[in-house]
Amino acid sequence: DRLIRTLRELSFTYDSSVFWSPATALMKFYHRIKSKTSFRDSYGESGPLVPNHPYFPAANNWKREGADRSLLEIPLPRSPFLLTPFYNNFHLSLPEFFRILDVEFSRSQYLVYLFHLIEFCDMNDGFSPALGVHPNLTSPVAVKIGRMRDTLRRLRRRYRVMRTDQFVERYRGNSCA
């Protein structure tokens, strides 16, 4: 709730940090083992009742839809298989066959496909060896870009690709009626 209030105060118009998956506990465990630190976030607290479609969070409960239309929450999608995360970094971690299967069977009405800048880099870019714990930093950037292109090509068959700010404008316009 504090994050949503802060985003509104700073005049943000959208956020995509809501996510829940049965795999959340496993992801936390993996992070703790790989980085030897704790992984503190609010995902595990959200539970399966968080909306999986765009919504305007209530002022006192970010997990519920509300009347304040200043901020649109666009939850990160879940994979059709095991409800795991559905975003680029996760797909780059999967064996090729599972990535393709996951992308081909995605059926969300709205799909945010999240990229992180670090996915366009590798260890040859002069990063500290300590960052080698990142699951995809050790993969060659050319391999990652090839997989990203293939994923986007597959997604474009079913989805219209646009920037998030364009989506927010269209969504607000359609949901005002």
PDB file of C-alpha atoms in Angstrom:
ATOM      1  CA  ASP A   1       0.000   0.000   0.000  1.00  0.00           C
ATOM      2  CA  ARG A   2       2.880   2.381   0.793  1.00  0.00           C
ATOM      3  CA  LEU A   3       4.428   1.777  -2.643  1.00  0.00           C
ATOM      4  CA  ILE A   4       1.121   2.465  -4.417  1.00  0.00           C
ATOM      5  CA  ARG A   5       0.649   5.684  -2.402  1.00  0.00           C
ATOM      6  CA  THR A   6       4.201   6.778  -3.254  1.00  0.00           C
ATOM      7  CA  LEU A   7       3.719   6.074  -6.961  1.00  0.00           C
ATOM      8  CA  ARG A   8       0.506   8.123  -6.946  1.00  0.00           C
ATOM      9  CA  GLU A   9       2.223  10.977  -5.088  1.00  0.00           C
ATOM     10  CA  LEU A  10       4.974  10.972  -7.717  1.00  0.00           C
ATOM     11  CA  SER A  11       2.319  11.066 -10.498  1.00  0.00           C
ATOM     12  CA  PHE A  12       3.115   7.639 -11.905  1.00  0.00           C
ATOM     13  CA  THR A  13       0.267   6.443 -14.109  1.00  0.00           C
ATOM     14  CA  TYR A  14       0.996   2.708 -14.134  1.00  0.00           C
ATOM     15  CA  ASP A  15       2.832  -0.029 -12.287  1.00  0.00           C
ATOM     16  CA  SER A  16       3.587  -3.669 -13.092  1.00  0.00           C
ATOM     17  CA  SER A  17       4.873  -5.106  -9.847  1.00  0.00           C
ATOM     18  CA  VAL A  18       1.940  -7.296  -8.800  1.00  0.00           C
ATOM     19  CA  PHE A  19       2.635 -10.968  -9.334  1.00  0.00           C
ATOM     20  CA  TRP A  20       1.683 -14.173  -7.635  1.00  0.00           C
ATOM     21  CA  SER A  21       2.629 -17.728  -8.437  1.00  0.00           C
ATOM     22  CA  PRO A  22       2.771 -21.038  -6.615  1.00  0.00           C
ATOM     23  CA  ALA A  23       6.444 -20.920  -7.629  1.00  0.00           C
ATOM     24  CA  THR A  24       7.089 -17.794  -5.523  1.00  0.00           C
ATOM     25  CA  ALA A  25       8.406 -19.797  -2.577  1.00  0.00           C
ATOM     26  CA  LEU A  26      10.757 -21.743  -4.884  1.00  0.00           C
ATOM     27  CA  MET A  27      11.983 -18.510  -6.492  1.00  0.00           C
ATOM     28  CA  LYS A  28      12.757 -17.065  -3.055  1.00  0.00           C
ATOM     29  CA  PHE A  29      14.613 -20.236  -2.063  1.00  0.00           C
ATOM     30  CA  TYR A  30      16.605 -20.223  -5.338  1.00  0.00           C
ATOM     31  CA  HIS A  31      17.558 -16.568  -4.829  1.00  0.00           C
ATOM     32  CA  ARG A  32      18.599 -17.187  -1.230  1.00  0.00           C
ATOM     33  CA  ILE A  33      20.840 -20.124  -2.276  1.00  0.00           C
ATOM     34  CA  LYS A  34      22.338 -18.367  -5.339  1.00  0.00           C
ATOM     35  CA  SER A  35      23.012 -14.962  -3.785  1.00  0.00           C
ATOM     36  CA  LYS A  36      23.460 -16.051  -0.164  1.00  0.00           C
ATOM     37  CA  THR A  37      21.122 -13.243   0.922  1.00  0.00           C
ATOM     38  CA  SER A  38      17.498 -13.050   1.900  1.00  0.00           C
ATOM     39  CA  PHE A  39      14.902 -12.152  -0.687  1.00  0.00           C
ATOM     40  CA  ARG A  40      12.307  -9.846   0.796  1.00  0.00           C
ATOM     41  CA  ASP A  41       9.369  -8.819  -1.326  1.00  0.00           C
ATOM     42  CA  SER A  42       5.608  -8.592  -1.161  1.00  0.00           C
ATOM     43  CA  TYR A  43       4.824 -11.154  -3.851  1.00  0.00           C
ATOM     44  CA  GLY A  44       4.517 -14.038  -1.424  1.00  0.00           C
ATOM     45  CA  GLU A  45       2.155 -11.993   0.719  1.00  0.00           C
ATOM     46  CA  SER A  46      -0.215 -11.274  -2.158  1.00  0.00           C
ATOM     47  CA  GLY A  47      -1.614 -14.765  -2.608  1.00  0.00           C
ATOM     48  CA  PRO A  48      -3.708 -16.139  -5.453  1.00  0.00           C
ATOM     49  CA  LEU A  49      -6.542 -13.614  -5.047  1.00  0.00           C
ATOM     50  CA  VAL A  50      -4.629 -10.729  -6.613  1.00  0.00           C
ATOM     51  CA  PRO A  51      -6.313  -9.775  -9.908  1.00  0.00           C
ATOM     52  CA  ASN A  52      -4.576 -11.164 -12.977  1.00  0.00           C
ATOM     53  CA  HIS A  53      -5.953  -8.404 -15.237  1.00  0.00           C
ATOM     54  CA  PRO A  54      -5.243  -4.656 -15.308  1.00  0.00           C
ATOM     55  CA  TYR A  55      -6.994  -2.818 -12.468  1.00  0.00           C
ATOM     56  CA  PHE A  56      -7.006   0.431 -10.524  1.00  0.00           C
ATOM     57  CA  PRO A  57      -5.830  -0.453  -6.973  1.00  0.00           C
ATOM     58  CA  ALA A  58      -7.953   0.610  -4.029  1.00  0.00           C
ATOM     59  CA  ALA A  59      -6.428   3.372  -1.915  1.00  0.00           C
ATOM     60  CA  ASN A  60      -6.190   1.214   1.232  1.00  0.00           C
ATOM     61  CA  ASN A  61      -5.616  -2.220  -0.323  1.00  0.00           C
ATOM     62  CA  TRP A  62      -3.482  -2.647  -3.439  1.00  0.00           C
ATOM     63  CA  LYS A  63      -4.832  -6.207  -3.833  1.00  0.00           C
ATOM     64  CA  ARG A  64      -8.349  -4.959  -4.610  1.00  0.00           C
ATOM     65  CA  GLU A  65      -9.878  -2.822  -7.341  1.00  0.00           C
ATOM     66  CA  GLY A  66     -10.795   0.699  -6.311  1.00  0.00           C
ATOM     67  CA  ALA A  67     -12.283   3.967  -7.497  1.00  0.00           C
ATOM     68  CA  ASP A  68      -9.034   5.988  -7.691  1.00  0.00           C
ATOM     69  CA  ARG A  69      -8.113   5.915 -11.383  1.00  0.00           C
ATOM     70  CA  SER A  70      -4.798   7.768 -11.081  1.00  0.00           C
ATOM     71  CA  LEU A  71      -2.710   4.568 -11.198  1.00  0.00           C
ATOM     72  CA  LEU A  72      -3.285   1.479 -13.317  1.00  0.00           C
ATOM     73  CA  GLU A  73      -1.791  -1.773 -12.025  1.00  0.00           C
ATOM     74  CA  ILE A  74      -0.885  -4.142 -14.852  1.00  0.00           C
ATOM     75  CA  PRO A  75      -0.024  -7.452 -13.146  1.00  0.00           C
ATOM     76  CA  LEU A  76       2.774  -9.530 -14.564  1.00  0.00           C
ATOM     77  CA  PRO A  77       1.361 -12.576 -16.327  1.00  0.00           C
ATOM     78  CA  ARG A  78       1.707 -16.169 -15.243  1.00  0.00           C
ATOM     79  CA  SER A  79       2.695 -19.012 -17.476  1.00  0.00           C
ATOM     80  CA  PRO A  80      -0.037 -21.390 -18.579  1.00  0.00           C
ATOM     81  CA  PHE A  81       2.147 -24.165 -17.114  1.00  0.00           C
ATOM     82  CA  LEU A  82       2.503 -24.328 -13.340  1.00  0.00           C
ATOM     83  CA  LEU A  83       1.633 -20.610 -13.130  1.00  0.00           C
ATOM     84  CA  THR A  84       5.316 -19.693 -13.177  1.00  0.00           C
ATOM     85  CA  PRO A  85       6.469 -16.162 -14.120  1.00  0.00           C
ATOM     86  CA  PHE A  86       5.945 -15.208 -17.748  1.00  0.00           C
ATOM     87  CA  TYR A  87       8.633 -12.686 -18.632  1.00  0.00           C
ATOM     88  CA  ASN A  88      11.862 -12.568 -20.600  1.00  0.00           C
ATOM     89  CA  ASN A  89      14.385 -13.222 -17.834  1.00  0.00           C
ATOM     90  CA  PHE A  90      12.507 -16.347 -16.778  1.00  0.00           C
ATOM     91  CA  HIS A  91      12.178 -17.518 -20.384  1.00  0.00           C
ATOM     92  CA  LEU A  92      15.905 -17.073 -20.925  1.00  0.00           C
ATOM     93  CA  SER A  93      16.481 -19.407 -17.957  1.00  0.00           C
ATOM     94  CA  LEU A  94      14.338 -22.183 -19.432  1.00  0.00           C
ATOM     95  CA  PRO A  95      15.512 -24.872 -21.814  1.00  0.00           C
ATOM     96  CA  GLU A  96      14.613 -23.850 -25.384  1.00  0.00           C
ATOM     97  CA  PHE A  97      11.781 -26.380 -25.747  1.00  0.00           C
ATOM     98  CA  PHE A  98       9.988 -25.181 -22.594  1.00  0.00           C
ATOM     99  CA  ARG A  99      10.362 -21.509 -23.538  1.00  0.00           C
ATOM    100  CA  ILE A 100       8.777 -22.148 -26.935  1.00  0.00           C
ATOM    101  CA  LEU A 101       5.990 -24.258 -25.421  1.00  0.00           C
ATOM    102  CA  ASP A 102       5.276 -21.635 -22.769  1.00  0.00           C
ATOM    103  CA  VAL A 103       5.100 -18.800 -25.300  1.00  0.00           C
ATOM    104  CA  GLU A 104       3.003 -20.768 -27.811  1.00  0.00           C
ATOM    105  CA  PHE A 105       0.367 -21.600 -25.193  1.00  0.00           C
ATOM    106  CA  SER A 106       0.068 -18.151 -23.607  1.00  0.00           C
ATOM    107  CA  ARG A 107      -3.534 -16.990 -23.708  1.00  0.00           C
ATOM    108  CA  SER A 108      -3.764 -13.920 -21.482  1.00  0.00           C
ATOM    109  CA  GLN A 109      -6.077 -11.195 -22.735  1.00  0.00           C
ATOM    110  CA  TYR A 110      -3.435  -8.585 -21.893  1.00  0.00           C
ATOM    111  CA  LEU A 111       0.197  -9.507 -21.776  1.00  0.00           C
ATOM    112  CA  VAL A 112       2.993  -7.454 -20.286  1.00  0.00           C
ATOM    113  CA  TYR A 113       6.257  -8.930 -21.473  1.00  0.00           C
ATOM    114  CA  LEU A 114       8.935  -7.535 -19.220  1.00  0.00           C
ATOM    115  CA  PHE A 115      12.556  -6.992 -20.219  1.00  0.00           C
ATOM    116  CA  HIS A 116      15.408  -5.974 -17.907  1.00  0.00           C
ATOM    117  CA  LEU A 117      18.413  -4.061 -19.237  1.00  0.00           C
ATOM    118  CA  ILE A 118      20.766  -6.676 -17.820  1.00  0.00           C
ATOM    119  CA  GLU A 119      19.328  -9.190 -20.305  1.00  0.00           C
ATOM    120  CA  PHE A 120      21.051  -7.232 -23.080  1.00  0.00           C
ATOM    121  CA  CYS A 121      24.463  -7.640 -21.403  1.00  0.00           C
ATOM    122  CA  ASP A 122      26.829 -10.422 -20.494  1.00  0.00           C
ATOM    123  CA  MET A 123      29.977 -10.801 -18.415  1.00  0.00           C
ATOM    124  CA  ASN A 124      32.061  -9.463 -21.341  1.00  0.00           C
ATOM    125  CA  ASP A 125      30.597  -6.018 -20.607  1.00  0.00           C
ATOM    126  CA  GLY A 126      32.917  -5.581 -17.629  1.00  0.00           C
ATOM    127  CA  PHE A 127      30.610  -6.510 -14.764  1.00  0.00           C
ATOM    128  CA  SER A 128      32.011  -7.533 -11.433  1.00  0.00           C
ATOM    129  CA  PRO A 129      32.342 -11.325 -11.104  1.00  0.00           C
ATOM    130  CA  ALA A 130      30.049 -11.031  -8.060  1.00  0.00           C
ATOM    131  CA  LEU A 131      27.174 -10.314 -10.463  1.00  0.00           C
ATOM    132  CA  GLY A 132      27.692 -13.734 -12.042  1.00  0.00           C
ATOM    133  CA  VAL A 133      24.953 -14.973  -9.686  1.00  0.00           C
ATOM    134  CA  HIS A 134      22.385 -13.347 -11.984  1.00  0.00           C
ATOM    135  CA  PRO A 135      20.828 -16.282 -13.834  1.00  0.00           C
ATOM    136  CA  ASN A 136      21.327 -14.846 -17.325  1.00  0.00           C
ATOM    137  CA  LEU A 137      24.350 -12.591 -17.084  1.00  0.00           C
ATOM    138  CA  THR A 138      26.672 -15.480 -17.878  1.00  0.00           C
ATOM    139  CA  SER A 139      24.808 -16.320 -21.124  1.00  0.00           C
ATOM    140  CA  PRO A 140      26.252 -14.694 -24.267  1.00  0.00           C
ATOM    141  CA  VAL A 141      24.252 -11.622 -25.295  1.00  0.00           C
ATOM    142  CA  ALA A 142      23.976 -12.814 -28.918  1.00  0.00           C
ATOM    143  CA  VAL A 143      22.247 -16.024 -27.763  1.00  0.00           C
ATOM    144  CA  LYS A 144      19.860 -14.059 -25.527  1.00  0.00           C
ATOM    145  CA  ILE A 145      18.952 -11.600 -28.284  1.00  0.00           C
ATOM    146  CA  GLY A 146      18.265 -14.468 -30.676  1.00  0.00           C
ATOM    147  CA  ARG A 147      15.909 -16.077 -28.159  1.00  0.00           C
ATOM    148  CA  MET A 148      14.235 -12.705 -27.454  1.00  0.00           C
ATOM    149  CA  ARG A 149      13.605 -12.148 -31.159  1.00  0.00           C
ATOM    150  CA  ASP A 150      12.088 -15.597 -31.496  1.00  0.00           C
ATOM    151  CA  THR A 151       9.868 -15.035 -28.443  1.00  0.00           C
ATOM    152  CA  LEU A 152       8.627 -11.669 -29.730  1.00  0.00           C
ATOM    153  CA  ARG A 153       7.966 -13.134 -33.191  1.00  0.00           C
ATOM    154  CA  ARG A 154       5.817 -15.832 -31.594  1.00  0.00           C
ATOM    155  CA  LEU A 155       3.957 -13.384 -29.359  1.00  0.00           C
ATOM    156  CA  ARG A 156       3.230 -10.993 -32.243  1.00  0.00           C
ATOM    157  CA  ARG A 157       1.088 -13.682 -33.862  1.00  0.00           C
ATOM    158  CA  ARG A 158      -1.505 -13.250 -31.098  1.00  0.00           C
ATOM    159  CA  TYR A 159      -0.827  -9.881 -29.496  1.00  0.00           C
ATOM    160  CA  ARG A 160      -0.570  -6.306 -30.629  1.00  0.00           C
ATOM    161  CA  VAL A 161       2.774  -4.954 -29.467  1.00  0.00           C
ATOM    162  CA  MET A 162       2.820  -1.464 -27.958  1.00  0.00           C
ATOM    163  CA  ARG A 163       4.615   0.525 -25.318  1.00  0.00           C
ATOM    164  CA  THR A 164       3.135   0.378 -21.846  1.00  0.00           C
ATOM    165  CA  ASP A 165       2.205   4.083 -21.835  1.00  0.00           C
ATOM    166  CA  GLN A 166       0.225   3.561 -25.059  1.00  0.00           C
ATOM    167  CA  PHE A 167      -1.569   0.596 -23.517  1.00  0.00           C
ATOM    168  CA  VAL A 168      -2.448   2.586 -20.391  1.00  0.00           C
ATOM    169  CA  GLU A 169      -3.931   5.391 -22.480  1.00  0.00           C
ATOM    170  CA  ARG A 170      -6.047   2.974 -24.513  1.00  0.00           C
ATOM    171  CA  TYR A 171      -7.109   0.971 -21.458  1.00  0.00           C
ATOM    172  CA  ARG A 172      -8.198   4.105 -19.592  1.00  0.00           C
ATOM    173  CA  GLY A 173     -10.165   5.256 -22.654  1.00  0.00           C
ATOM    174  CA  ASN A 174     -11.931   1.901 -23.028  1.00  0.00           C
ATOM    175  CA  SER A 175     -12.698   1.436 -19.344  1.00  0.00           C
ATOM    176  CA  CYS A 176     -14.148   4.913 -18.841  1.00  0.00           C
ATOM    177  CA  ALA A 177     -17.409   4.015 -20.594  1.00  0.00           C
TER     178      ALA A 177
END
